[in-house]
Amino acid sequence: MTDSQPTVAFIGAGNMAGSIFGGLVANGYNAQRIIASDPKPDALAKLQASLNIRTTTDNREALAATDIVVLAVKPQVMKAVCCDLAPHLKPGTLVISIAAGISAASLHTWLGGNQDLALVRCMPNTPSLVQAGASGLFATPSVSDKQKQQAESIMAAVGSVCWVNNEEDIHAVTAVSGSGPAYFFLMIEAMTDAGVAQGLNKDTAARLALDTAYGAAKLAVNSDVDVVELRRRVTSPNGTTAEAIASFENNNYRVIVADAMQACADRSRQLAEQLAD
């Protein structure tokens, strides 16, 4: 909490934006250096009361005294919002977009086409809502090392951060972590249903599936060996786990996962093309 902290304006104050500035405040960021702009006064009032951040319903007002802008509006309205902001964007401002499917080229054009525009694209995921997210970031050439550090610090408030060198890799990030939580939710759902089919009541099956997913992830994160070795250690030859793994492999589990992630990445590219119009 020092005066050297840059002022950050969030354009859009939905769940994902809220998780980010909530994480910043929780990690000691000066709440008065965070501005949330949103057309919903009631939502802003709640944020101001709970976090003591600054709020406004005027995007242009939010830009007036800011060093960093986080674009957190829906992709469908991003063009209109950016075009409105463009004339009021101060030179040297770092712009971070957390909108899925909007390319850096589109954002650059909509924000006025300044060659020196410092722009970072970010693909966060929903566990950011509980400060357990995983975000992939891409920086355009105009982003300085200091600005990269600033962008990383902002997203690190809600989880882990990984940089990619090519914007094309954002589609792969979407397939792995952006959409990834849903894959695990589906697995938990399927395990719960299977447990019920084998005789457990639904509450018991759901609790066991949830706690197993949580425990496995926590063990993997904190282990000094990779997941291949962890799987080997729990898979005794000719044991119960070995039978389950063999069933997965015989039903092309890896191919199913790979095909699903490829479909996700392909759709990400399609959306980027559609939203560029």
Short mmCIF file of N, CA and C in Angstrom, two decimals, residues 38-135:
data_model
loop_
_atom_site.label_atom_id
_atom_site.label_comp_id
_atom_site.label_asym_id
_atom_site.label_seq_id
_atom_site.Cartn_x
_atom_site.Cartn_y
_atom_site.Cartn_z
N ASP A 38 -19.04 0.70 -14.37
CA ASP A 38 -20.08 -0.23 -14.81
C ASP A 38 -21.40 0.55 -14.89
N PRO A 39 -22.29 0.18 -15.80
CA PRO A 39 -23.56 0.91 -15.93
C PRO A 39 -24.59 0.58 -14.84
N LYS A 40 -24.24 -0.36 -13.94
CA LYS A 40 -25.19 -0.77 -12.91
C LYS A 40 -24.82 -0.16 -11.56
N PRO A 41 -25.48 0.93 -11.15
CA PRO A 41 -25.15 1.61 -9.89
C PRO A 41 -25.27 0.72 -8.66
N ASP A 42 -26.26 -0.18 -8.63
CA ASP A 42 -26.45 -1.03 -7.46
C ASP A 42 -25.26 -1.95 -7.25
N ALA A 43 -24.76 -2.51 -8.35
CA ALA A 43 -23.60 -3.39 -8.26
C ALA A 43 -22.38 -2.62 -7.78
N LEU A 44 -22.23 -1.40 -8.27
CA LEU A 44 -21.09 -0.57 -7.87
C LEU A 44 -21.18 -0.20 -6.39
N ALA A 45 -22.38 0.06 -5.92
CA ALA A 45 -22.56 0.42 -4.51
C ALA A 45 -22.13 -0.71 -3.59
N LYS A 46 -22.44 -1.93 -3.98
CA LYS A 46 -22.04 -3.09 -3.18
C LYS A 46 -20.52 -3.25 -3.16
N LEU A 47 -19.90 -3.02 -4.31
CA LEU A 47 -18.44 -3.13 -4.39
C LEU A 47 -17.76 -2.06 -3.55
N GLN A 48 -18.30 -0.87 -3.62
CA GLN A 48 -17.72 0.23 -2.85
C GLN A 48 -17.85 -0.03 -1.36
N ALA A 49 -19.00 -0.58 -0.96
CA ALA A 49 -19.23 -0.85 0.45
C ALA A 49 -18.35 -1.98 0.96
N SER A 50 -18.15 -3.02 0.13
CA SER A 50 -17.41 -4.19 0.60
C SER A 50 -15.90 -4.04 0.47
N LEU A 51 -15.45 -3.31 -0.55
CA LEU A 51 -14.01 -3.23 -0.81
C LEU A 51 -13.42 -1.83 -0.67
N ASN A 52 -14.29 -0.82 -0.61
CA ASN A 52 -13.86 0.57 -0.49
C ASN A 52 -13.09 1.05 -1.71
N ILE A 53 -13.37 0.43 -2.88
CA ILE A 53 -12.75 0.91 -4.11
C ILE A 53 -13.55 2.08 -4.65
N ARG A 54 -12.98 2.79 -5.61
CA ARG A 54 -13.67 3.90 -6.26
C ARG A 54 -14.55 3.35 -7.38
N THR A 55 -15.68 3.98 -7.60
CA THR A 55 -16.60 3.50 -8.63
C THR A 55 -17.16 4.65 -9.44
N THR A 56 -17.61 4.33 -10.64
CA THR A 56 -18.24 5.32 -11.52
C THR A 56 -19.07 4.59 -12.56
N THR A 57 -20.06 5.28 -13.10
CA THR A 57 -20.83 4.73 -14.21
C THR A 57 -20.35 5.30 -15.54
N ASP A 58 -19.29 6.10 -15.50
CA ASP A 58 -18.77 6.78 -16.68
C ASP A 58 -17.38 6.24 -17.02
N ASN A 59 -17.28 5.49 -18.12
CA ASN A 59 -15.99 4.91 -18.51
C ASN A 59 -14.92 5.98 -18.74
N ARG A 60 -15.31 7.08 -19.30
CA ARG A 60 -14.35 8.15 -19.58
C ARG A 60 -13.80 8.74 -18.29
N GLU A 61 -14.65 8.85 -17.30
CA GLU A 61 -14.20 9.34 -16.00
C GLU A 61 -13.18 8.38 -15.40
N ALA A 62 -13.40 7.09 -15.60
CA ALA A 62 -12.49 6.09 -15.06
C ALA A 62 -11.09 6.23 -15.68
N LEU A 63 -11.05 6.62 -16.95
CA LEU A 63 -9.76 6.74 -17.64
C LEU A 63 -8.96 7.98 -17.21
N ALA A 64 -9.63 8.97 -16.68
CA ALA A 64 -9.01 10.28 -16.46
C ALA A 64 -7.78 10.22 -15.57
N ALA A 65 -7.81 9.37 -14.57
CA ALA A 65 -6.69 9.37 -13.61
C ALA A 65 -6.11 7.97 -13.45
N THR A 66 -6.00 7.25 -14.56
CA THR A 66 -5.56 5.87 -14.46
C THR A 66 -4.28 5.60 -15.24
N ASP A 67 -3.54 4.61 -14.79
CA ASP A 67 -2.30 4.19 -15.45
C ASP A 67 -2.48 2.88 -16.20
N ILE A 68 -3.44 2.07 -15.73
CA ILE A 68 -3.71 0.76 -16.32
C ILE A 68 -5.21 0.60 -16.50
N VAL A 69 -5.61 0.10 -17.65
CA VAL A 69 -7.03 -0.15 -17.93
C VAL A 69 -7.22 -1.64 -18.16
N VAL A 70 -8.18 -2.23 -17.45
CA VAL A 70 -8.53 -3.62 -17.64
C VAL A 70 -9.90 -3.68 -18.32
N LEU A 71 -9.93 -4.19 -19.53
CA LEU A 71 -11.18 -4.30 -20.29
C LEU A 71 -11.86 -5.61 -19.90
N ALA A 72 -12.99 -5.50 -19.22
CA ALA A 72 -13.67 -6.68 -18.68
C ALA A 72 -15.14 -6.69 -19.05
N VAL A 73 -15.44 -6.28 -20.28
CA VAL A 73 -16.82 -6.29 -20.76
C VAL A 73 -17.03 -7.49 -21.65
N LYS A 74 -18.27 -7.79 -21.96
CA LYS A 74 -18.59 -8.94 -22.82
C LYS A 74 -18.02 -8.72 -24.22
N PRO A 75 -17.53 -9.80 -24.85
CA PRO A 75 -16.94 -9.67 -26.19
C PRO A 75 -17.85 -8.98 -27.19
N GLN A 76 -19.15 -9.21 -27.06
CA GLN A 76 -20.10 -8.66 -28.04
C GLN A 76 -20.18 -7.14 -28.00
N VAL A 77 -19.81 -6.52 -26.89
CA VAL A 77 -19.89 -5.06 -26.79
C VAL A 77 -18.50 -4.42 -26.75
N MET A 78 -17.46 -5.24 -26.88
CA MET A 78 -16.09 -4.72 -26.75
C MET A 78 -15.77 -3.65 -27.79
N LYS A 79 -16.18 -3.86 -29.03
CA LYS A 79 -15.87 -2.89 -30.09
C LYS A 79 -16.45 -1.52 -29.75
N ALA A 80 -17.72 -1.48 -29.37
CA ALA A 80 -18.36 -0.20 -29.06
C ALA A 80 -17.69 0.47 -27.87
N VAL A 81 -17.35 -0.30 -26.85
CA VAL A 81 -16.70 0.25 -25.66
C VAL A 81 -15.33 0.81 -26.01
N CYS A 82 -14.55 0.05 -26.78
CA CYS A 82 -13.20 0.50 -27.14
C CYS A 82 -13.24 1.76 -28.01
N CYS A 83 -14.14 1.79 -28.96
CA CYS A 83 -14.23 2.96 -29.83
C CYS A 83 -14.60 4.21 -29.04
N ASP A 84 -15.42 4.03 -28.01
CA ASP A 84 -15.79 5.15 -27.15
C ASP A 84 -14.61 5.61 -26.29
N LEU A 85 -13.78 4.65 -25.87
CA LEU A 85 -12.64 4.97 -25.01
C LEU A 85 -11.47 5.57 -25.78
N ALA A 86 -11.32 5.19 -27.02
CA ALA A 86 -10.11 5.52 -27.80
C ALA A 86 -9.68 6.98 -27.71
N PRO A 87 -10.57 7.96 -27.90
CA PRO A 87 -10.12 9.37 -27.87
C PRO A 87 -9.66 9.84 -26.50
N HIS A 88 -9.97 9.06 -25.46
CA HIS A 88 -9.70 9.51 -24.10
C HIS A 88 -8.57 8.70 -23.44
N LEU A 89 -7.97 7.80 -24.21
CA LEU A 89 -6.92 6.95 -23.67
C LEU A 89 -5.60 7.73 -23.63
N LYS A 90 -5.02 7.85 -22.45
CA LYS A 90 -3.77 8.61 -22.31
C LYS A 90 -2.61 7.84 -22.93
N PRO A 91 -1.64 8.53 -23.56
CA PRO A 91 -0.45 7.87 -24.09
C PRO A 91 0.29 7.13 -22.96
N GLY A 92 0.76 5.93 -23.26
CA GLY A 92 1.52 5.18 -22.26
C GLY A 92 0.68 4.32 -21.35
N THR A 93 -0.65 4.39 -21.51
CA THR A 93 -1.53 3.57 -20.67
C THR A 93 -1.41 2.10 -21.05
N LEU A 94 -1.30 1.24 -20.05
CA LEU A 94 -1.31 -0.20 -20.29
C LEU A 94 -2.75 -0.68 -20.34
N VAL A 95 -3.11 -1.39 -21.42
CA VAL A 95 -4.46 -1.92 -21.57
C VAL A 95 -4.40 -3.44 -21.50
N ILE A 96 -5.17 -4.01 -20.58
CA ILE A 96 -5.25 -5.46 -20.41
C ILE A 96 -6.67 -5.89 -20.76
N SER A 97 -6.80 -6.81 -21.70
CA SER A 97 -8.12 -7.33 -22.06
C SER A 97 -8.28 -8.73 -21.51
N ILE A 98 -9.38 -8.97 -20.79
CA ILE A 98 -9.68 -10.32 -20.32
C ILE A 98 -10.89 -10.90 -21.06
N ALA A 99 -11.20 -10.31 -22.21
CA ALA A 99 -12.33 -10.78 -23.01
C ALA A 99 -11.89 -11.91 -23.93
N ALA A 100 -12.63 -13.00 -23.92
CA ALA A 100 -12.29 -14.14 -24.76
C ALA A 100 -12.56 -13.83 -26.22
N GLY A 101 -11.66 -14.29 -27.09
CA GLY A 101 -11.90 -14.27 -28.52
C GLY A 101 -11.63 -12.96 -29.24
N ILE A 102 -11.21 -11.92 -28.53
CA ILE A 102 -10.93 -10.64 -29.19
C ILE A 102 -9.43 -10.53 -29.42
N SER A 103 -9.02 -10.47 -30.68
CA SER A 103 -7.60 -10.45 -31.01
C SER A 103 -6.96 -9.11 -30.66
N ALA A 104 -5.64 -9.14 -30.52
CA ALA A 104 -4.90 -7.90 -30.25
C ALA A 104 -5.06 -6.93 -31.41
N ALA A 105 -5.11 -7.46 -32.64
CA ALA A 105 -5.26 -6.59 -33.81
C ALA A 105 -6.59 -5.84 -33.77
N SER A 106 -7.67 -6.54 -33.42
CA SER A 106 -8.98 -5.89 -33.32
C SER A 106 -8.98 -4.84 -32.23
N LEU A 107 -8.45 -5.19 -31.06
CA LEU A 107 -8.40 -4.25 -29.95
C LEU A 107 -7.58 -3.02 -30.33
N HIS A 108 -6.46 -3.26 -31.00
CA HIS A 108 -5.58 -2.16 -31.40
C HIS A 108 -6.32 -1.19 -32.32
N THR A 109 -7.04 -1.74 -33.29
CA THR A 109 -7.79 -0.90 -34.23
C THR A 109 -8.89 -0.12 -33.52
N TRP A 110 -9.67 -0.81 -32.69
CA TRP A 110 -10.79 -0.18 -32.00
C TRP A 110 -10.33 0.88 -31.01
N LEU A 111 -9.12 0.73 -30.48
CA LEU A 111 -8.61 1.69 -29.49
C LEU A 111 -7.84 2.84 -30.13
N GLY A 112 -7.94 2.96 -31.45
CA GLY A 112 -7.39 4.13 -32.12
C GLY A 112 -6.21 3.88 -33.02
N GLY A 113 -5.62 2.69 -32.96
CA GLY A 113 -4.55 2.35 -33.88
C GLY A 113 -3.20 2.96 -33.57
N ASN A 114 -3.02 3.50 -32.38
CA ASN A 114 -1.72 4.08 -32.00
C ASN A 114 -0.66 2.99 -31.98
N GLN A 115 0.44 3.21 -32.68
CA GLN A 115 1.49 2.19 -32.78
C GLN A 115 2.15 1.91 -31.44
N ASP A 116 2.07 2.85 -30.51
CA ASP A 116 2.71 2.67 -29.21
C ASP A 116 1.76 2.09 -28.15
N LEU A 117 0.58 1.68 -28.56
CA LEU A 117 -0.39 1.16 -27.60
C LEU A 117 0.16 -0.09 -26.91
N ALA A 118 0.22 -0.07 -25.61
CA ALA A 118 0.70 -1.21 -24.82
C ALA A 118 -0.49 -2.09 -24.48
N LEU A 119 -0.54 -3.27 -25.09
CA LEU A 119 -1.73 -4.10 -24.99
C LEU A 119 -1.36 -5.52 -24.56
N VAL A 120 -2.06 -6.02 -23.55
CA VAL A 120 -1.88 -7.39 -23.07
C VAL A 120 -3.22 -8.10 -23.17
N ARG A 121 -3.20 -9.28 -23.80
CA ARG A 121 -4.39 -10.13 -23.80
C ARG A 121 -4.25 -11.16 -22.70
N CYS A 122 -5.34 -11.41 -22.01
CA CYS A 122 -5.33 -12.36 -20.90
C CYS A 122 -6.50 -13.33 -21.03
N MET A 123 -6.22 -14.61 -20.83
CA MET A 123 -7.27 -15.62 -20.76
C MET A 123 -7.30 -16.19 -19.35
N PRO A 124 -8.18 -15.66 -18.48
CA PRO A 124 -8.31 -16.21 -17.13
C PRO A 124 -9.31 -17.37 -17.14
N ASN A 125 -9.56 -17.97 -16.00
CA ASN A 125 -10.61 -18.98 -15.92
C ASN A 125 -11.43 -18.79 -14.64
N THR A 126 -12.54 -19.50 -14.54
CA THR A 126 -13.49 -19.24 -13.47
C THR A 126 -12.98 -19.52 -12.05
N PRO A 127 -12.03 -20.42 -11.82
CA PRO A 127 -11.50 -20.55 -10.46
C PRO A 127 -10.84 -19.26 -9.94
N SER A 128 -10.64 -18.29 -10.82
CA SER A 128 -10.19 -16.98 -10.37
C SER A 128 -11.15 -16.38 -9.35
N LEU A 129 -12.41 -16.81 -9.42
CA LEU A 129 -13.42 -16.30 -8.49
C LEU A 129 -13.11 -16.67 -7.05
N VAL A 130 -12.30 -17.72 -6.86
CA VAL A 130 -11.89 -18.12 -5.51
C VAL A 130 -10.37 -18.03 -5.37
N GLN A 131 -9.77 -17.15 -6.18
CA GLN A 131 -8.33 -16.90 -6.15
C GLN A 131 -7.51 -18.17 -6.37
N ALA A 132 -8.03 -19.05 -7.24
CA ALA A 132 -7.33 -20.28 -7.60
C ALA A 132 -7.30 -20.43 -9.11
N GLY A 133 -7.21 -19.30 -9.80
CA GLY A 133 -7.27 -19.31 -11.25
C GLY A 133 -5.94 -19.66 -11.90
N ALA A 134 -6.01 -19.81 -13.22
CA ALA A 134 -4.82 -20.01 -14.05
C ALA A 134 -5.01 -19.14 -15.29
N SER A 135 -4.12 -18.18 -15.49
CA SER A 135 -4.28 -17.22 -16.58
C SER A 135 -3.11 -17.30 -17.56
#
